[in-house]
Short mmCIF file of C-alpha atoms in Angstrom, two decimals:
data_model
loop_
_atom_site.label_atom_id
_atom_site.label_comp_id
_atom_site.label_asym_id
_atom_site.label_seq_id
_atom_site.Cartn_x
_atom_site.Cartn_y
_atom_site.Cartn_z
CA LEU G 13 -38.61 -46.51 200.45
CA ALA G 14 -36.67 -44.56 202.92
CA SER G 15 -34.54 -43.27 200.09
CA ALA G 16 -37.48 -42.28 197.97
CA ASP G 17 -38.78 -40.47 200.96
CA ALA G 18 -35.63 -38.58 201.40
CA ARG G 19 -35.24 -37.69 197.79
CA GLY G 20 -38.85 -36.49 197.59
CA GLU G 21 -38.43 -34.25 200.51
CA SER G 22 -35.36 -32.58 199.00
CA GLY G 23 -37.33 -31.85 195.91
CA ASP G 24 -35.74 -34.61 193.63
CA ALA G 25 -38.83 -36.06 192.23
CA ALA G 26 -36.96 -37.86 189.53
CA GLY G 27 -34.73 -39.52 192.04
CA ALA G 28 -37.63 -40.45 193.99
CA ARG G 29 -39.23 -42.10 191.22
CA VAL G 30 -36.21 -44.17 190.29
CA ALA G 31 -36.16 -45.33 193.78
CA LEU G 32 -39.84 -46.30 194.02
CA ASP G 33 -39.30 -48.04 190.64
CA ASN G 34 -36.50 -49.96 192.16
CA ALA G 35 -38.41 -50.87 195.19
CA ILE G 36 -41.24 -52.16 192.98
CA ARG G 37 -39.25 -54.18 191.02
CA ALA G 38 -37.60 -55.76 194.09
CA PHE G 39 -41.00 -56.05 195.85
CA PRO G 40 -43.79 -55.96 193.47
CA LYS G 41 -46.36 -56.87 196.00
CA SER G 42 -45.29 -53.94 198.34
CA GLY G 43 -48.57 -52.02 198.69
CA MET G 44 -46.68 -49.15 200.44
CA ALA G 45 -44.31 -48.81 197.37
CA HIS G 46 -47.17 -48.55 194.97
CA TRP G 47 -48.97 -46.20 197.38
CA LYS G 48 -46.06 -43.96 197.37
CA LEU G 49 -45.67 -44.01 193.71
CA GLY G 50 -49.20 -43.00 193.41
CA ARG G 51 -48.79 -40.05 195.73
CA LEU G 52 -45.62 -39.13 193.81
CA GLN G 53 -47.53 -39.05 190.66
CA VAL G 54 -50.26 -37.03 191.93
CA SER G 55 -47.80 -34.45 192.81
CA LEU G 56 -46.44 -34.30 189.38
CA GLY G 57 -49.87 -33.97 187.74
CA ASP G 58 -49.81 -37.73 186.48
CA GLU G 59 -53.39 -38.63 187.38
CA ALA G 60 -53.72 -41.56 185.21
CA GLY G 61 -50.45 -43.05 186.54
CA ALA G 62 -51.28 -42.06 190.12
CA LEU G 63 -54.74 -43.80 189.72
CA GLY G 64 -53.10 -47.16 188.24
CA ALA G 65 -50.69 -47.26 191.13
CA SER G 66 -53.27 -46.60 193.82
CA GLN G 67 -55.56 -49.22 192.31
CA THR G 68 -52.61 -51.67 192.43
CA ALA G 69 -52.03 -50.85 196.05
CA ALA G 70 -55.55 -51.31 196.85
CA ALA G 71 -55.53 -54.73 195.30
CA LEU G 72 -52.64 -55.80 197.53
CA PRO G 73 -53.07 -57.09 201.01
CA SER G 74 -51.87 -55.62 204.25
CA LEU G 75 -51.81 -51.95 203.55
CA GLY G 76 -52.28 -49.57 206.48
CA GLY G 77 -54.31 -46.63 205.99
CA ALA G 78 -56.51 -48.13 203.30
CA SER G 79 -59.10 -45.45 203.86
CA HIS G 80 -56.70 -42.81 202.78
CA LEU G 81 -55.82 -44.76 199.45
CA TYR G 82 -59.64 -45.18 198.35
CA ALA G 83 -59.96 -41.38 199.07
CA ALA G 84 -57.08 -40.56 196.65
CA ILE G 85 -58.75 -43.24 194.14
CA GLY G 86 -62.12 -41.65 194.42
CA ARG G 87 -60.57 -37.99 194.17
CA ILE G 88 -58.86 -38.92 190.74
CA GLN G 89 -61.86 -40.75 189.40
CA HIS G 90 -64.06 -37.86 190.38
CA ASN G 91 -61.67 -35.49 188.65
CA GLN G 92 -62.08 -37.56 185.70
CA LEU G 93 -65.72 -37.67 185.84
CA ASP G 94 -65.61 -41.40 186.29
CA LEU G 95 -68.70 -40.97 188.83
CA ASP G 96 -69.35 -44.82 189.16
CA GLY G 97 -65.82 -45.56 189.99
CA ALA G 98 -65.47 -42.48 192.45
CA GLY G 99 -68.58 -43.67 194.12
CA SER G 100 -67.43 -47.36 194.49
CA ALA G 101 -64.09 -46.12 195.91
CA TYR G 102 -65.75 -43.46 198.33
CA MET G 103 -68.26 -46.10 199.32
CA ARG G 104 -65.30 -48.48 200.48
CA ARG G 105 -63.80 -45.51 202.24
CA VAL G 106 -66.94 -45.05 204.17
CA GLU G 107 -67.07 -48.67 205.02
CA LEU G 108 -63.68 -48.52 206.43
CA THR G 109 -63.93 -45.19 208.16
CA PRO G 110 -67.80 -44.84 208.91
CA ASN G 111 -67.18 -42.10 211.50
CA ASP G 112 -65.27 -39.78 209.23
CA PRO G 113 -67.61 -36.82 208.09
CA GLY G 114 -65.34 -36.09 205.20
CA ALA G 115 -65.71 -39.43 203.70
CA HIS G 116 -69.49 -39.05 203.75
CA VAL G 117 -69.27 -35.42 202.15
CA ASP G 118 -67.26 -36.85 199.24
CA LEU G 119 -69.62 -39.59 198.75
CA GLY G 120 -72.28 -37.16 198.83
CA ASP G 121 -70.84 -34.91 196.19
CA VAL G 122 -70.56 -38.02 193.95
CA TYR G 123 -74.15 -38.94 194.48
CA ARG G 124 -75.08 -35.25 193.87
CA ALA G 125 -73.40 -35.12 190.60
CA GLN G 126 -75.22 -38.22 189.60
CA ASP G 127 -78.52 -36.54 190.58
CA ARG G 128 -79.01 -39.22 193.18
CA LEU G 129 -80.31 -36.34 195.74
CA ASP G 130 -81.90 -38.52 198.36
CA GLU G 131 -78.66 -40.42 198.78
CA ALA G 132 -76.49 -37.45 198.67
CA LEU G 133 -78.80 -35.78 201.33
CA ALA G 134 -78.37 -38.76 203.59
CA GLU G 135 -74.51 -38.57 203.39
CA TYR G 136 -74.47 -34.97 204.16
CA LEU G 137 -76.83 -35.24 207.09
CA ILE G 138 -74.84 -38.14 208.32
CA ALA G 139 -71.51 -35.82 208.13
CA SER G 140 -73.38 -32.96 209.88
CA LEU G 141 -74.20 -35.30 212.88
CA LEU G 142 -70.75 -36.68 212.95
CA ASP G 143 -69.32 -33.08 212.78
CA PRO G 144 -71.95 -30.35 213.62
CA THR G 145 -69.42 -27.81 212.62
CA ASN G 146 -69.18 -29.03 208.86
CA LEU G 147 -70.29 -26.04 206.94
CA LYS G 148 -70.16 -27.70 203.54
CA ALA G 149 -72.37 -30.70 204.88
CA LEU G 150 -74.91 -28.08 206.39
CA ALA G 151 -75.12 -25.82 203.37
CA THR G 152 -75.26 -28.51 200.61
CA ALA G 153 -77.89 -30.57 202.56
CA ALA G 154 -79.92 -27.25 202.93
CA GLN G 155 -79.59 -26.63 199.07
CA ILE G 156 -81.05 -30.03 198.37
CA HIS G 157 -83.94 -29.44 200.97
CA ALA G 158 -84.70 -26.08 199.28
CA ALA G 159 -84.54 -27.43 195.76
CA SER G 160 -87.10 -30.11 196.67
CA GLY G 161 -89.33 -27.47 198.28
CA ARG G 162 -88.53 -28.36 202.03
CA ASP G 163 -87.74 -24.73 202.88
CA GLU G 164 -88.32 -25.07 206.50
CA ALA G 165 -85.67 -27.78 206.93
CA ALA G 166 -83.49 -25.90 204.53
CA ALA G 167 -83.83 -22.65 206.82
CA LYS G 168 -83.00 -24.66 210.02
CA LEU G 169 -79.74 -25.97 208.40
CA LEU G 170 -78.79 -22.55 207.05
CA ARG G 171 -79.36 -21.02 210.34
CA ARG G 172 -76.81 -23.33 211.89
CA ALA G 173 -74.58 -22.75 209.08
CA VAL G 174 -74.46 -18.82 209.32
CA ALA G 175 -74.20 -19.16 213.24
CA LEU G 176 -71.04 -21.14 212.62
CA ASP G 177 -69.72 -18.64 209.96
CA PRO G 178 -71.38 -15.44 209.80
CA SER G 179 -69.49 -14.52 206.68
CA HIS G 180 -70.55 -17.36 204.63
CA LEU G 181 -72.02 -15.89 201.56
CA GLU G 182 -73.70 -18.71 199.93
CA ALA G 183 -75.55 -19.53 203.32
CA ARG G 184 -76.68 -16.04 203.91
CA TYR G 185 -78.26 -15.79 200.46
CA ALA G 186 -79.83 -19.16 200.54
CA LEU G 187 -81.26 -18.41 203.73
CA SER G 188 -82.86 -15.16 202.65
CA ARG G 189 -84.34 -16.97 199.80
CA ALA G 190 -85.86 -19.74 202.00
CA LEU G 191 -87.17 -17.29 204.38
CA LEU G 192 -88.81 -15.25 201.44
CA ARG G 193 -90.45 -18.43 200.17
CA LEU G 194 -91.75 -19.28 203.76
CA GLY G 195 -93.35 -15.63 204.00
CA GLN G 196 -90.84 -14.32 206.60
CA THR G 197 -90.07 -11.25 204.70
CA ASP G 198 -88.72 -9.09 207.42
CA GLU G 199 -85.93 -11.81 208.46
CA ALA G 200 -85.28 -12.34 204.71
CA ARG G 201 -84.64 -8.85 204.08
CA ARG G 202 -82.23 -8.86 207.01
CA GLU G 203 -80.41 -11.65 205.72
CA LEU G 204 -80.13 -10.13 202.21
CA GLN G 205 -78.92 -6.97 203.55
CA VAL G 206 -76.09 -8.81 205.64
CA PHE G 207 -75.24 -10.87 202.23
CA VAL G 208 -74.91 -7.68 200.29
CA GLN G 209 -72.61 -5.95 203.01
CA LEU G 210 -70.44 -9.07 203.07
CA GLN G 211 -70.48 -9.45 199.30
CA GLN G 212 -69.31 -5.74 198.94
CA LYS G 213 -66.53 -6.35 201.67
CA ALA G 214 -65.30 -9.68 199.87
CA MET G 215 -65.05 -7.56 196.65
CA GLN G 216 -63.16 -4.80 198.35
CA ASP G 217 -60.79 -7.38 199.83
CA GLU G 218 -60.33 -8.91 196.71
CA ARG G 219 -59.63 -5.62 194.94
CA ARG G 220 -56.99 -4.72 197.70
CA ARG G 221 -55.27 -8.06 197.31
CA PHE G 222 -55.30 -7.55 193.55
CA GLN G 223 -53.71 -4.08 193.90
CA GLU G 224 -51.03 -5.26 196.58
CA ASN G 225 -50.00 -8.06 194.22
CA GLN G 226 -49.80 -5.70 191.36
CA ILE G 227 -47.48 -3.61 193.50
CA LYS G 228 -45.40 -6.56 194.45
CA ILE G 229 -45.04 -7.28 190.63
CA ASP G 230 -44.24 -3.78 189.64
CA GLU G 231 -41.49 -3.69 192.38
CA ARG G 232 -39.92 -6.77 191.13
CA LEU G 233 -39.87 -5.60 187.60
CA LYS G 234 -38.29 -2.34 188.66
CA ALA G 235 -35.73 -4.14 190.49
CA GLY G 236 -34.85 -6.37 187.55
CA ASP G 237 -34.57 -3.16 185.25
CA ARG G 238 -32.18 -1.76 187.87
CA GLN G 239 -29.92 -4.78 187.76
CA GLU G 240 -29.94 -5.28 184.00
CA PRO G 241 -26.99 -2.73 183.34
CA GLY G 242 -24.70 -4.66 185.51
CA ARG G 243 -25.20 -8.12 183.94
#
């Protein structure tokens, strides 16, 4: 395993894979070896192999950090749209680390994808209680409230979100819509104006980054043209 780690850190993914395969042949019940193989396969883009290795690791006893293992399994299954499998993995992760707000957000995302909105809302609210600065939990819970016609509850959460991050575009826009539905037109108009200003700035920043990247590309191409005659 140490050899695999060293090879991986040096960028020798093939060598790391050989070392892990050797470790698994020698110690087939090594949960750590299967876990490391799963992580390596994720880095190589082999989700199917990573899922198999991670599930094997989860079935073996005495593996430390099991919550991270179930997080990886759930993430792969969610990417593959296996929502039932992802939900099971994330529920196991929540059982192991009930005070981890990220675990509740991930489970909430699966429930939301399954249209189990009440259960999703509960997970997001738990995450926001565990971590009052979790913007995703606040904003997504607010979206569920708003979709169900609970605009006062949505506005309350969205105000917390924009207080934490005044430049949060989605929260600003959602807050303006919730306030408008509540009849608070002046505040809704102010929030919408802030949203428009932030959106314009974001577009300007994106345009500037694009131009800077284009300049760098042009400079590299020109440098390559200058070097061509000497080759």
